[in-house]
Tab-separated table of C-alpha atoms and ligand atoms in Angstrom:
chain	number	residue	atom	x	y	z
A	17	UNK	CA	250.662	185.118	15.090
A	18	UNK	CA	251.408	181.427	15.567
A	19	UNK	CA	254.063	180.334	18.058
A	20	UNK	CA	255.997	177.234	16.907
A	21	UNK	CA	256.791	175.220	20.034
A	22	UNK	CA	258.762	172.287	21.338
A	23	UNK	CA	257.131	171.299	24.620
A	24	UNK	CA	259.276	169.246	27.007
A	25	UNK	CA	257.302	167.803	29.924
A	26	UNK	CA	257.374	165.293	32.809
A	27	UNK	CA	253.583	164.783	32.820
A	28	UNK	CA	252.513	165.306	35.765
A	29	UNK	CA	249.123	166.819	36.701
A	30	UNK	CA	250.074	170.432	36.044
A	31	UNK	CA	252.034	169.426	32.917
A	32	UNK	CA	248.774	167.807	31.769
A	33	UNK	CA	246.921	171.092	32.093
A	34	UNK	CA	249.778	172.874	30.305
A	35	UNK	CA	249.256	170.479	27.385
A	36	UNK	CA	245.477	171.006	27.461
A	37	UNK	CA	246.011	174.769	27.493
A	38	UNK	CA	248.316	174.616	24.463
A	39	UNK	CA	246.080	172.175	22.589
A	40	UNK	CA	243.188	174.574	23.124
A	41	UNK	CA	245.164	177.604	21.889
A	42	UNK	CA	244.953	178.343	18.162
A	43	UNK	CA	248.196	180.335	18.218
A	44	UNK	CA	250.184	177.349	19.602
A	45	UNK	CA	251.823	175.345	16.837
A	46	UNK	CA	253.077	172.290	18.731
A	47	UNK	CA	255.910	170.828	16.655
A	48	UNK	CA	256.891	168.107	19.103
A	49	UNK	CA	256.266	166.971	22.672
A	50	UNK	CA	259.359	165.646	24.457
A	51	UNK	CA	258.947	163.287	27.402
A	52	UNK	CA	261.297	163.719	30.363
A	53	UNK	CA	261.752	161.480	33.385
A	54	UNK	CA	260.669	163.439	36.457
A	55	UNK	CA	257.323	163.303	38.197
A	56	UNK	CA	257.068	159.700	36.946
A	57	UNK	CA	259.399	157.537	34.815
A	58	UNK	CA	259.805	158.607	31.208
A	59	UNK	CA	257.787	155.766	29.647
A	60	UNK	CA	254.798	156.723	31.796
A	61	UNK	CA	255.285	160.390	30.891
A	62	UNK	CA	255.176	159.465	27.197
A	63	UNK	CA	252.070	157.309	27.702
A	64	UNK	CA	250.349	160.231	29.452
A	65	UNK	CA	251.267	162.630	26.657
A	66	UNK	CA	249.866	160.291	24.003
A	67	UNK	CA	246.698	159.686	26.030
A	68	UNK	CA	245.980	163.410	26.445
A	69	UNK	CA	246.421	163.905	22.689
A	70	UNK	CA	243.805	161.194	22.108
A	71	UNK	CA	241.424	162.671	24.606
A	72	UNK	CA	241.645	166.099	22.979
A	73	UNK	CA	241.191	164.652	19.494
A	74	UNK	CA	244.502	166.243	18.482
A	75	UNK	CA	246.011	165.667	15.047
A	76	UNK	CA	249.370	164.012	14.462
A	77	UNK	CA	251.737	165.611	16.952
A	78	UNK	CA	255.100	163.983	17.508
A	79	UNK	CA	255.781	162.608	21.001
A	80	UNK	CA	259.405	161.674	21.684
A	81	UNK	CA	260.980	159.694	24.490
A	82	UNK	CA	263.817	161.284	26.447
A	83	UNK	CA	266.562	159.827	28.608
A	84	UNK	CA	265.555	157.326	31.280
A	85	UNK	CA	267.518	159.180	33.967
A	86	UNK	CA	269.188	162.531	34.757
A	87	UNK	CA	272.717	163.296	33.495
A	88	UNK	CA	274.454	162.315	36.748
A	89	UNK	CA	271.989	161.886	39.618
A	90	UNK	CA	269.882	158.773	40.075
A	91	UNK	CA	266.280	159.365	39.006
A	92	UNK	CA	263.834	160.443	41.690
A	93	UNK	CA	260.111	160.460	40.953
A	94	UNK	CA	257.199	161.813	42.973
A	95	UNK	CA	254.116	159.637	42.754
A	96	UNK	CA	253.115	161.116	46.143
A	97	UNK	CA	252.521	164.438	44.435
A	98	UNK	CA	251.119	163.339	41.079
A	99	UNK	CA	249.630	159.881	41.620
A	100	UNK	CA	250.793	156.392	40.637
A	101	UNK	CA	250.735	157.226	36.928
A	102	UNK	CA	251.401	160.952	37.160
A	103	UNK	CA	247.804	161.958	36.501
A	104	UNK	CA	246.315	161.784	39.988
A	105	UNK	CA	243.180	159.653	40.180
A	106	UNK	CA	242.565	159.887	36.418
A	107	UNK	CA	242.670	156.687	34.387
A	108	UNK	CA	243.088	157.623	30.761
A	109	UNK	CA	242.469	155.068	28.010
A	110	UNK	CA	245.796	153.733	26.717
A	111	UNK	CA	246.687	155.387	23.413
A	112	UNK	CA	247.531	153.505	20.249
A	113	UNK	CA	249.432	156.446	18.812
A	114	UNK	CA	253.046	155.538	18.068
A	115	UNK	CA	255.994	157.196	19.741
A	116	UNK	CA	258.392	159.020	17.452
A	117	UNK	CA	261.274	157.026	15.995
A	118	UNK	CA	263.701	159.761	17.079
A	119	UNK	CA	264.631	160.481	20.684
A	120	UNK	CA	263.865	163.756	22.431
A	121	UNK	CA	267.355	165.301	22.193
A	122	UNK	CA	267.586	164.535	18.456
A	123	UNK	CA	264.143	166.048	17.888
A	124	UNK	CA	265.160	169.246	19.728
A	125	UNK	CA	268.244	169.596	17.510
A	126	UNK	CA	266.627	168.705	14.181
A	127	UNK	CA	263.539	170.863	14.692
A	128	UNK	CA	265.410	173.953	15.873
A	129	UNK	CA	268.033	173.562	13.105
A	130	UNK	CA	265.208	173.273	10.573
A	131	UNK	CA	263.631	176.582	11.627
A	132	UNK	CA	266.477	178.752	12.953
A	133	UNK	CA	265.326	181.728	15.029
A	134	UNK	CA	261.672	180.643	14.984
A	135	UNK	CA	261.081	178.004	17.625
A	136	UNK	CA	260.135	178.628	21.259
A	137	UNK	CA	261.185	175.862	23.647
A	138	UNK	CA	258.945	175.303	26.677
A	139	UNK	CA	260.340	173.039	29.413
A	140	UNK	CA	258.108	172.170	32.374
A	141	UNK	CA	260.149	169.244	33.675
A	142	UNK	CA	263.820	168.587	34.456
A	143	UNK	CA	266.198	169.965	31.814
A	144	UNK	CA	267.789	166.610	30.914
A	145	UNK	CA	266.616	166.453	27.282
A	146	UNK	CA	267.589	170.024	26.525
A	147	UNK	CA	271.019	169.576	28.131
A	148	UNK	CA	271.553	166.457	26.016
A	149	UNK	CA	270.463	168.370	22.918
A	150	UNK	CA	272.902	171.200	23.668
A	151	UNK	CA	275.682	168.636	24.120
A	152	UNK	CA	274.895	167.432	20.582
A	153	UNK	CA	274.576	170.940	19.178
A	154	UNK	CA	276.067	173.762	21.280
A	155	UNK	CA	274.600	176.316	18.838
A	156	UNK	CA	271.074	175.510	19.989
A	157	UNK	CA	270.692	178.488	22.390
A	158	UNK	CA	271.500	180.902	19.540
A	159	UNK	CA	269.136	179.120	17.152
A	160	UNK	CA	266.083	179.041	19.428
A	161	UNK	CA	263.799	182.042	19.338
A	162	UNK	CA	263.232	181.782	23.063
A	163	UNK	CA	263.354	179.310	25.937
A	164	UNK	CA	260.681	179.388	28.629
A	165	UNK	CA	261.090	177.123	31.613
A	166	UNK	CA	259.304	176.357	34.856
A	167	UNK	CA	261.915	175.903	37.528
A	168	UNK	CA	263.838	177.292	40.458
A	169	UNK	CA	263.049	179.218	43.619
A	170	UNK	CA	264.786	182.477	44.475
A	171	UNK	CA	263.238	184.467	47.313
A	172	UNK	CA	260.857	181.657	48.149
A	173	UNK	CA	261.077	178.289	49.931
A	174	UNK	CA	261.798	175.210	47.858
A	175	UNK	CA	259.306	172.406	47.328
A	176	UNK	CA	261.811	169.527	47.226
A	177	UNK	CA	264.408	170.599	49.778
A	178	UNK	CA	264.129	173.776	51.867
A	179	UNK	CA	265.766	175.753	49.052
A	180	UNK	CA	265.351	173.703	45.849
A	181	UNK	CA	262.526	173.343	43.360
A	182	UNK	CA	261.610	169.962	41.858
A	183	UNK	CA	262.550	170.416	38.177
A	184	UNK	CA	266.006	171.691	39.074
A	185	UNK	CA	266.502	169.273	41.991
A	186	UNK	CA	265.852	166.200	39.822
A	187	UNK	CA	268.681	167.055	37.424
A	188	UNK	CA	270.849	169.882	38.782
A	189	UNK	CA	273.717	169.156	36.363
A	190	UNK	CA	271.383	169.499	33.377
A	191	UNK	CA	269.985	172.779	34.698
A	192	UNK	CA	273.486	174.116	35.325
A	193	UNK	CA	274.595	173.216	31.789
A	194	UNK	CA	271.508	174.842	30.254
A	195	UNK	CA	271.887	178.101	32.198
A	196	UNK	CA	275.582	178.260	31.262
A	197	UNK	CA	274.826	177.592	27.589
A	198	UNK	CA	272.313	180.451	27.403
A	199	UNK	CA	274.733	183.096	28.658
A	200	UNK	CA	275.563	183.814	24.992
A	201	UNK	CA	272.118	184.993	23.873
A	202	UNK	CA	271.163	188.669	23.519
A	203	UNK	CA	269.189	190.398	26.258
A	204	UNK	CA	265.877	190.354	24.370
A	205	UNK	CA	266.098	186.561	23.986
A	206	UNK	CA	267.174	185.555	27.488
A	207	UNK	CA	265.463	182.408	28.781
A	208	UNK	CA	262.289	183.186	30.697
A	209	UNK	CA	262.393	181.459	34.076
A	210	UNK	CA	259.104	180.897	35.931
A	211	UNK	CA	260.151	179.997	39.502
A	212	UNK	CA	258.046	178.936	42.480
A	213	UNK	CA	258.033	182.587	43.621
A	214	UNK	CA	255.466	183.294	40.906
A	215	UNK	CA	253.994	179.877	40.072
A	216	UNK	CA	252.823	179.388	43.665
A	217	UNK	CA	250.612	182.455	43.172
A	218	UNK	CA	248.767	180.455	40.476
A	219	UNK	CA	246.361	178.747	42.874
A	220	UNK	CA	243.642	176.604	41.329
A	221	UNK	CA	240.551	176.121	43.550
A	222	UNK	CA	237.529	173.823	43.129
A	223	UNK	CA	235.544	176.795	41.828
A	224	UNK	CA	237.891	177.044	38.838
A	225	UNK	CA	237.020	173.448	37.934
A	226	UNK	CA	233.313	174.193	38.341
A	227	UNK	CA	233.650	177.159	35.975
A	228	UNK	CA	235.629	175.135	33.445
A	229	UNK	CA	232.982	172.395	33.502
A	230	UNK	CA	230.222	174.938	33.042
A	231	UNK	CA	232.015	176.498	30.056
A	232	UNK	CA	232.341	172.999	28.595
A	233	UNK	CA	228.600	172.408	28.983
A	234	UNK	CA	229.327	169.436	31.233
A	235	UNK	CA	226.656	168.087	33.579
A	236	UNK	CA	226.080	167.761	36.494
A	237	UNK	CA	227.755	170.763	38.127
A	238	UNK	CA	231.360	169.739	38.876
A	239	UNK	CA	232.006	170.102	42.591
A	240	UNK	CA	235.250	168.942	44.185
A	241	UNK	CA	234.720	169.297	47.927
A	242	UNK	CA	237.390	169.003	50.582
A	243	UNK	CA	235.082	166.823	52.711
A	244	UNK	CA	234.646	164.246	49.893
A	245	UNK	CA	236.135	160.815	50.398
A	246	UNK	CA	239.269	160.462	48.270
A	247	UNK	CA	237.498	157.567	46.542
A	248	UNK	CA	235.123	160.093	44.946
A	249	UNK	CA	235.330	160.163	41.163
A	250	UNK	CA	233.904	162.676	38.740
A	251	UNK	CA	230.665	161.814	36.950
A	252	UNK	CA	231.000	164.701	34.493
A	253	UNK	CA	229.398	164.084	31.108
A	254	UNK	CA	232.356	165.704	29.379
A	255	UNK	CA	235.350	163.317	29.204
A	256	UNK	CA	237.997	166.022	29.396
A	257	UNK	CA	236.344	167.585	32.434
A	258	UNK	CA	235.884	164.169	34.036
A	259	UNK	CA	239.495	163.061	33.643
A	260	UNK	CA	241.026	166.398	34.509
A	261	UNK	CA	238.817	166.727	37.581
A	262	UNK	CA	239.973	163.301	38.807
A	263	UNK	CA	243.583	164.354	38.219
A	264	UNK	CA	243.311	167.666	40.024
A	265	UNK	CA	241.400	166.228	43.007
A	266	UNK	CA	244.558	164.233	43.828
A	267	UNK	CA	246.727	167.360	43.470
A	268	UNK	CA	244.443	169.373	45.778
A	269	UNK	CA	244.555	166.607	48.389
A	270	UNK	CA	248.361	166.618	48.157
A	271	UNK	CA	248.529	170.382	48.717
A	272	UNK	CA	246.065	170.132	51.629
A	273	UNK	CA	248.101	167.331	53.214
A	274	UNK	CA	251.166	169.603	53.023
A	275	UNK	CA	249.418	172.510	54.763
A	276	UNK	CA	248.990	174.603	51.629
A	277	UNK	CA	245.197	174.604	51.570
A	278	UNK	CA	242.673	172.743	49.400
A	279	UNK	CA	244.068	174.087	46.150
A	280	UNK	CA	246.615	173.179	43.490
A	281	UNK	CA	249.553	175.236	42.265
A	282	UNK	CA	249.385	175.318	38.482
A	283	UNK	CA	253.075	175.931	37.795
A	284	UNK	CA	253.324	174.498	34.292
A	285	UNK	CA	250.166	175.954	32.696
A	286	UNK	CA	251.429	179.369	33.732
A	287	UNK	CA	254.750	178.749	31.956
A	288	UNK	CA	252.774	177.585	28.890
A	289	UNK	CA	250.779	180.805	28.888
A	290	UNK	CA	254.009	182.812	29.157
A	291	UNK	CA	255.432	180.919	26.174
A	292	UNK	CA	252.473	182.097	24.072
A	293	UNK	CA	252.437	185.614	25.487
A	294	UNK	CA	255.379	186.809	27.619
A	295	UNK	CA	253.505	190.075	28.264
A	296	UNK	CA	251.378	188.445	30.973
A	297	UNK	CA	254.298	188.750	33.425
A	298	UNK	CA	256.955	191.248	34.488
A	299	UNK	CA	260.616	190.237	34.639
A	300	UNK	CA	263.884	190.891	36.387
A	301	UNK	CA	267.146	190.096	34.587
A	302	UNK	CA	269.772	188.061	36.414
A	303	UNK	CA	272.614	185.610	36.098
A	304	UNK	CA	271.347	182.267	37.321
A	305	UNK	CA	273.424	179.268	38.346
A	306	UNK	CA	272.720	176.050	40.202
A	307	UNK	CA	274.417	174.771	43.347
A	308	UNK	CA	275.815	171.317	42.551
A	309	UNK	CA	277.856	170.572	45.649
A	310	UNK	CA	276.214	171.933	48.779
A	311	UNK	CA	275.583	169.381	51.470
A	312	UNK	CA	272.268	171.100	52.242
A	313	UNK	CA	271.687	173.163	49.130
A	314	UNK	CA	272.348	170.943	46.090
A	315	UNK	CA	269.856	171.830	43.350
A	316	UNK	CA	269.291	175.372	44.644
A	317	UNK	CA	269.035	178.137	42.028
A	318	UNK	CA	271.072	181.234	42.830
A	319	UNK	CA	270.420	184.546	41.064
A	320	UNK	CA	273.101	187.218	40.824
A	321	UNK	CA	271.210	190.446	40.202
A	322	UNK	CA	274.032	192.865	40.975
A	323	UNK	CA	276.722	191.513	38.669
A	324	UNK	CA	278.832	190.238	41.572
A	325	UNK	CA	280.030	187.240	39.542
A	326	UNK	CA	280.977	189.451	36.583
A	327	UNK	CA	279.089	187.121	34.248
A	328	UNK	CA	276.472	188.076	31.636
A	329	UNK	CA	272.771	187.749	32.329
A	330	UNK	CA	271.277	184.416	31.300
A	331	UNK	CA	267.703	184.683	32.587
A	332	UNK	CA	264.650	186.911	32.681
A	333	UNK	CA	262.971	185.809	35.900
A	334	UNK	CA	259.186	186.209	35.924
A	335	UNK	CA	258.254	188.165	39.036
A	336	UNK	CA	254.628	189.343	38.885
A	337	UNK	CA	251.444	188.431	37.029
A	338	UNK	CA	247.657	188.611	37.351
A	339	UNK	CA	246.542	185.108	38.460
A	340	UNK	CA	242.813	185.888	38.097
A	341	UNK	CA	243.317	186.970	34.474
A	342	UNK	CA	245.391	183.850	33.857
A	343	UNK	CA	242.573	181.594	35.135
A	344	UNK	CA	239.902	183.466	33.152
A	345	UNK	CA	241.939	182.862	29.988
A	346	UNK	CA	242.656	179.218	30.826
A	347	UNK	CA	239.032	178.417	31.656
A	348	UNK	CA	237.802	180.028	28.452
A	349	UNK	CA	240.311	178.186	26.273
A	350	UNK	CA	240.251	174.733	27.844
A	351	UNK	CA	236.493	174.935	28.457
A	352	UNK	CA	235.906	175.758	24.784
A	353	UNK	CA	238.135	172.847	23.702
A	354	UNK	CA	236.201	170.489	26.003
A	355	UNK	CA	232.902	171.801	24.622
A	356	UNK	CA	233.988	170.818	21.096
A	357	UNK	CA	234.728	167.167	21.992
B	14	BDR	C1	257.294	171.485	39.154
B	14	BDR	O1	257.538	170.190	39.675
B	14	BDR	C2	256.643	169.268	39.154
B	14	BDR	O2	256.186	168.384	40.127
B	14	BDR	C3	255.521	170.073	38.525
B	14	BDR	O3	255.020	169.370	37.399
B	14	BDR	C4	256.181	171.364	38.131
B	14	BDR	O4	256.747	171.298	36.835
B	14	BDR	C5	256.984	172.423	40.302
B	14	BDR	O5	258.076	172.471	41.155
B	15	CA	CA1	256.276	169.434	35.401
């Protein structure tokens, strides 16, 4: 069964792998890729999206540009985490593919309206584009088949402030509007929320890259070592392996420098896998809202699991998964795509 998708990203190293995962998955029918300002400014996000499509030899897939900034807050970006261009140390050839003539919010509305009840929306960046789309067409939550998003932190520390997660913290107003808008959908179509609680269990290690390279038939053996100088660049024969390895080396160094070990949390690829197959996780239903005013807690996601607010559920929060099985699947798919290039 094919899964028609709108993918809304702030590419980003882990967004990049989410795209590679989807491009390598025969069941993913990518209808459009929306670019959101987040990890890096939106024009750079769009350039990264187009460049990855080139590198994967993808057919004509629409890439749209979203808003330059969040709904209310000034834009913050995080080149510290994702590198000067959002793709770590990778330097992808500049794509000649054109950007779509329509903007991201318009594409969301037109595509979902054109296939009511069929489209899954996957958001792995701030929710600005989707909030703008819902402002244009408030029926959107009812017309989507399902929304899957990476965002939030519940019983887990934040990664942007002590209690907030990046995608929500960049545009808290957008996230709040989206969660409110989805309180009208039936229980079996509640948005799937993949928070840090689960995505920080998706730890990519150098050995995963070595296995991916081997599956791709890339030579020599791909070894990212913690002791390497950060000027080290991949010499992999396979271009996808080479570029992704350079991207992820930066991400592993970032995690190491923040006392998380020489690894990289692959938040967004996990959300992409959930969008194709929600059965890889277990869920807990809740009513989720976003703190917009706290002096210390702005951008924090709050989950009401006991009905204390008297408001309907608006989220199925992913709680457990099998990370090893996730990586086996990802390595097989992305490695096979790389082998075909
Ligand atoms: C999220 O923030 C971004 O930096 C990542 O791409 C991911 O979507 C994790 O908090
Ligand atoms: Ca992201």
